[in-house]
Coordinates of C-alpha atoms in Angstrom, one line a residue:
Chain A
N1 CA 5.2 -0.6 -20.2
A2 CA 4.6 -3.6 -18.1
G3 CA 4.8 -1.5 -14.9
V4 CA 5.7 -3.6 -11.9
T5 CA 5.9 -7.3 -12.3
Q6 CA 6.4 -10.0 -9.7
T7 CA 7.7 -13.6 -10.0
P8 CA 6.4 -16.1 -9.1
K9 CA 2.7 -15.6 -8.7
F10 CA 2.2 -18.5 -6.4
R11 CA 4.5 -20.7 -4.3
V12 CA 4.2 -23.4 -1.7
L13 CA 7.2 -24.0 0.6
K14 CA 7.9 -26.4 3.4
T15 CA 9.1 -25.0 6.7
G16 CA 12.9 -24.3 6.5
Q17 CA 13.1 -24.0 2.8
S18 CA 14.4 -20.9 1.2
M19 CA 13.2 -18.8 -1.8
T20 CA 13.6 -15.5 -3.6
L21 CA 10.8 -13.3 -4.9
L22 CA 11.7 -11.1 -7.8
C23 CA 10.3 -7.7 -8.5
A24 CA 11.0 -5.8 -11.7
Q25 CA 9.8 -2.3 -12.8
D26 CA 10.3 -0.6 -16.1
M27 CA 9.3 3.0 -15.1
N28 CA 12.9 4.0 -14.0
H29 CA 11.7 4.5 -10.5
E30 CA 14.2 5.3 -7.8
Y31 CA 12.3 3.8 -4.8
M32 CA 11.2 0.2 -4.4
Y33 CA 9.3 -1.5 -1.6
W34 CA 8.3 -4.9 -0.4
Y35 CA 5.0 -5.3 1.6
R36 CA 3.1 -8.2 3.0
Q37 CA -0.6 -8.3 3.2
D38 CA -2.4 -10.4 5.8
P39 CA -6.2 -10.6 6.4
G40 CA -7.3 -7.7 8.6
M41 CA -3.8 -6.3 8.9
G42 CA -3.6 -4.1 5.9
L43 CA -0.2 -3.7 4.1
R44 CA 2.9 -3.7 6.2
L45 CA 6.3 -2.6 4.9
I46 CA 9.1 -5.3 5.1
H47 CA 12.0 -3.5 3.4
Y48 CA 12.6 -0.7 1.0
S49 CA 15.2 0.8 -1.2
V50 CA 15.8 4.4 -2.2
G51 CA 18.2 3.6 -5.0
E52 CA 20.5 1.0 -6.6
G53 CA 22.7 -0.6 -4.0
T54 CA 20.7 0.6 -1.0
T55 CA 18.2 -1.1 1.3
A56 CA 16.6 -0.3 4.6
K57 CA 14.3 -2.0 7.1
G58 CA 10.6 -1.3 7.3
E59 CA 8.0 -2.2 9.9
V60 CA 8.3 -6.1 9.8
P61 CA 11.8 -7.0 8.5
D62 CA 12.6 -10.1 10.6
G63 CA 13.1 -13.3 8.6
Y64 CA 13.6 -11.5 5.3
N65 CA 16.5 -10.1 3.4
V66 CA 16.6 -7.9 0.3
S67 CA 19.0 -6.8 -2.5
R68 CA 18.9 -4.1 -5.1
L69 CA 21.8 -4.8 -7.4
K70 CA 20.1 -3.2 -10.4
K71 CA 17.8 -0.2 -10.4
Q72 CA 15.0 -2.0 -12.0
N73 CA 15.0 -5.1 -9.8
F74 CA 14.3 -5.6 -6.1
L75 CA 14.7 -9.1 -4.6
L76 CA 13.1 -10.4 -1.4
G77 CA 14.6 -13.5 0.2
L78 CA 13.4 -15.9 2.8
E79 CA 16.4 -17.9 4.1
S80 CA 14.4 -20.3 6.3
A81 CA 10.7 -20.1 5.7
A82 CA 8.2 -20.3 8.6
P83 CA 4.4 -20.8 8.6
S84 CA 4.1 -17.2 9.9
Q85 CA 5.4 -16.0 6.6
T86 CA 2.4 -17.3 4.8
S87 CA 1.1 -14.2 3.2
V88 CA 0.6 -12.2 0.0
Y89 CA 3.6 -10.2 -0.9
F90 CA 3.4 -7.0 -2.9
C91 CA 6.2 -5.1 -4.5
A92 CA 5.8 -1.4 -5.3
S93 CA 7.9 1.4 -6.8
S94 CA 7.8 5.1 -7.0
Y95 CA 9.7 8.1 -8.2
R96 CA 12.1 10.0 -6.0
L97 CA 10.0 12.0 -3.4
R98 CA 8.6 15.1 -4.9
S99 CA 6.8 18.0 -3.3
S100 CA 3.3 17.2 -4.5
T101 CA 3.0 13.5 -5.3
D102 CA 4.2 10.1 -4.1
T103 CA 2.3 7.5 -6.1
Q104 CA 3.4 4.0 -5.3
Y105 CA 2.7 1.6 -8.1
F106 CA 2.0 -2.0 -7.0
G107 CA 2.7 -5.3 -8.7
P108 CA 0.1 -8.1 -8.9
G109 CA 1.4 -9.9 -5.8
T110 CA 2.9 -13.3 -4.9
R111 CA 0.8 -15.7 -2.8
L112 CA 3.1 -17.7 -0.6
T113 CA 2.1 -20.6 1.6
V114 CA 4.5 -22.1 4.0
L115 CA 3.5 -25.6 5.3
Chain B
Q1 CA 1.1 1.1 17.8
Q2 CA -1.2 1.6 14.9
Q3 CA -0.7 5.0 13.5
V4 CA -3.6 5.0 11.0
K5 CA -7.0 3.7 12.2
Q6 CA -9.6 2.9 9.5
S7 CA -13.3 2.1 9.9
P8 CA -15.5 0.3 9.2
Q9 CA -13.9 -3.0 8.4
S10 CA -16.6 -3.9 6.0
L11 CA -19.4 -1.9 4.4
I12 CA -22.5 -2.8 2.4
V13 CA -24.1 -0.1 0.3
Q14 CA -27.0 -0.2 -2.2
K15 CA -26.3 0.9 -5.7
G16 CA -26.7 4.6 -6.0
G17 CA -26.0 5.2 -2.3
I18 CA -23.1 7.0 -0.7
S19 CA -20.2 5.0 0.7
I20 CA -18.2 6.6 3.5
I21 CA -14.9 5.3 5.0
N22 CA -13.1 7.0 7.8
C23 CA -9.5 7.2 8.9
A24 CA -7.8 8.8 11.9
Y25 CA -4.1 9.4 12.3
E26 CA -1.9 10.1 15.3
N27 CA 1.3 11.5 13.9
T28 CA 1.0 15.2 13.2
A29 CA 4.1 15.0 11.0
F30 CA 2.0 13.2 8.3
D31 CA 1.4 15.5 5.3
Y32 CA 0.3 13.3 2.5
F33 CA -2.9 11.1 2.6
P34 CA -3.6 8.8 -0.3
W35 CA -6.4 6.3 -0.7
Y36 CA -5.8 3.0 -2.5
Q37 CA -8.3 0.7 -4.1
Q38 CA -7.7 -3.0 -4.4
F39 CA -9.7 -5.6 -6.4
P40 CA -9.5 -9.3 -5.6
G41 CA -6.4 -10.9 -6.9
K42 CA -4.8 -7.5 -7.8
G43 CA -2.4 -5.1 -6.3
P44 CA -3.6 -1.8 -4.7
A45 CA -3.8 1.2 -7.0
L46 CA -3.9 4.8 -6.1
L47 CA -7.4 6.2 -6.2
I48 CA -7.1 9.8 -4.8
A49 CA -4.8 11.7 -2.5
I50 CA -4.8 14.9 -0.5
R51 CA -2.4 17.2 1.4
P52 CA -3.5 19.0 4.6
D53 CA -3.5 22.5 3.0
V54 CA -6.9 21.7 1.6
S55 CA -10.1 20.4 3.3
E56 CA -11.6 18.6 0.4
K57 CA -10.5 17.1 -2.9
K58 CA -12.9 15.7 -5.5
E59 CA -12.3 13.5 -8.5
G60 CA -15.4 12.3 -10.2
R61 CA -17.5 10.4 -7.8
F62 CA -14.7 10.1 -5.2
T63 CA -14.1 12.8 -2.6
I64 CA -11.7 13.1 0.3
S65 CA -12.7 15.2 3.2
F66 CA -9.8 16.3 5.6
N67 CA -10.1 17.6 9.1
K68 CA -6.6 18.6 10.3
S69 CA -7.6 19.7 13.8
A70 CA -9.4 16.4 14.4
K71 CA -6.6 14.4 12.6
Q72 CA -9.2 12.6 10.5
F73 CA -9.9 12.1 6.8
S74 CA -12.6 10.2 5.0
L75 CA -13.4 8.9 1.5
H76 CA -16.9 9.5 0.1
I77 CA -18.0 7.5 -2.9
M78 CA -21.1 9.1 -4.4
D79 CA -23.6 7.1 -6.5
S80 CA -21.9 3.9 -5.6
Q81 CA -21.8 1.2 -8.3
P82 CA -21.3 -2.5 -8.1
G83 CA -18.0 -2.0 -9.9
D84 CA -16.8 0.0 -6.9
S85 CA -16.9 -3.2 -4.8
A86 CA -13.3 -3.6 -3.6
T87 CA -11.1 -3.1 -0.6
Y88 CA -10.1 0.4 0.2
F89 CA -7.0 1.4 2.2
C90 CA -6.2 4.8 3.6
A91 CA -2.6 5.7 4.1
A92 CA -0.4 8.5 5.4
R93 CA 3.2 9.6 5.0
R94 CA 5.5 12.4 6.2
S95 CA 7.7 14.3 3.8
S96 CA 10.8 14.6 6.1
G97 CA 12.4 13.0 9.1
A98 CA 12.4 9.4 10.2
G99 CA 10.2 7.2 8.1
S100 CA 9.6 9.8 5.4
Y101 CA 9.8 7.2 2.7
Q102 CA 7.2 5.0 4.1
L103 CA 3.5 4.9 3.7
T104 CA 1.6 3.8 6.8
F105 CA -1.6 2.0 5.8
G106 CA -4.9 1.5 7.6
K107 CA -6.2 -2.1 7.8
G108 CA -8.6 -1.7 5.0
T109 CA -12.4 -1.6 4.3
K110 CA -14.1 -4.2 2.2
L111 CA -16.9 -2.4 0.3
S112 CA -19.7 -4.3 -1.3
V113 CA -22.2 -2.5 -3.5
I114 CA -25.4 -4.5 -4.0
P115 CA -27.7 -3.9 -7.0

C-alpha cells in the first residue's frame, strides 16, 4: 500500500498562473481533505470531501477549487495563483466516521511557491 | 477565533527528560482529541488520541492527560530521546453537528531533544 500520495512534490508558479495538485489514496477511504500549512499557523482545512462526487468548504477555501470524480482521487486547483498561496499543501484521508477512531492519514506534502 | 490553543511554541529538553505540551479548547462539543507528530519534510502522523470519557491514556513513553472541566489536555513524553525531535500538533473534533468532519489543529510545538 502506498497510502496517500501527492503530485507534484514541489512547484514554483508565477502570479496569475493556474495549477492542479493531485492526491491519491489506495486505502478505500471515504473522506479526503486538503490542508495548508504555514509557519506558526498549524494546519488549516481548505476543502474536504465525504465521498465520491461531493465536496465542501473548510476554514480557508477562498482561491481554491476541488473535485472528487473518483473515490481514490482528490484534486485541488488554483485558478489564479497569488503569493499568499505560497505554502505547503497536505492531503489526508480517513474512513467514514466511526464511534471510536478517526485517524486521518496524511500525504508527504506539496511545497508551492508563488512568485 | 482560534478554537484550540497550544503551548509552548518551541521546547528544548535534555535527553531522558520529560517533554510536556499543553492544549486548551473552547468548544465543549469536541469529543475526540488526537496528537499528531510531524518530522521535517514529512506529513503529520497520528501519535495518540483520547476521548473525554477517560482522564489519561498511555502508549509507551507517550501519555495524554485530559481535564474535561478545565477544557485542557496535554501530551507528556517520558524519557525523551533525540529521535522524538519533531513538531507536535494537538487537534480536536466533534462527532456530530456542524463541522463534525473537521479536525481543528493547534499551531504546533517544535520539540528539540538535545543529547
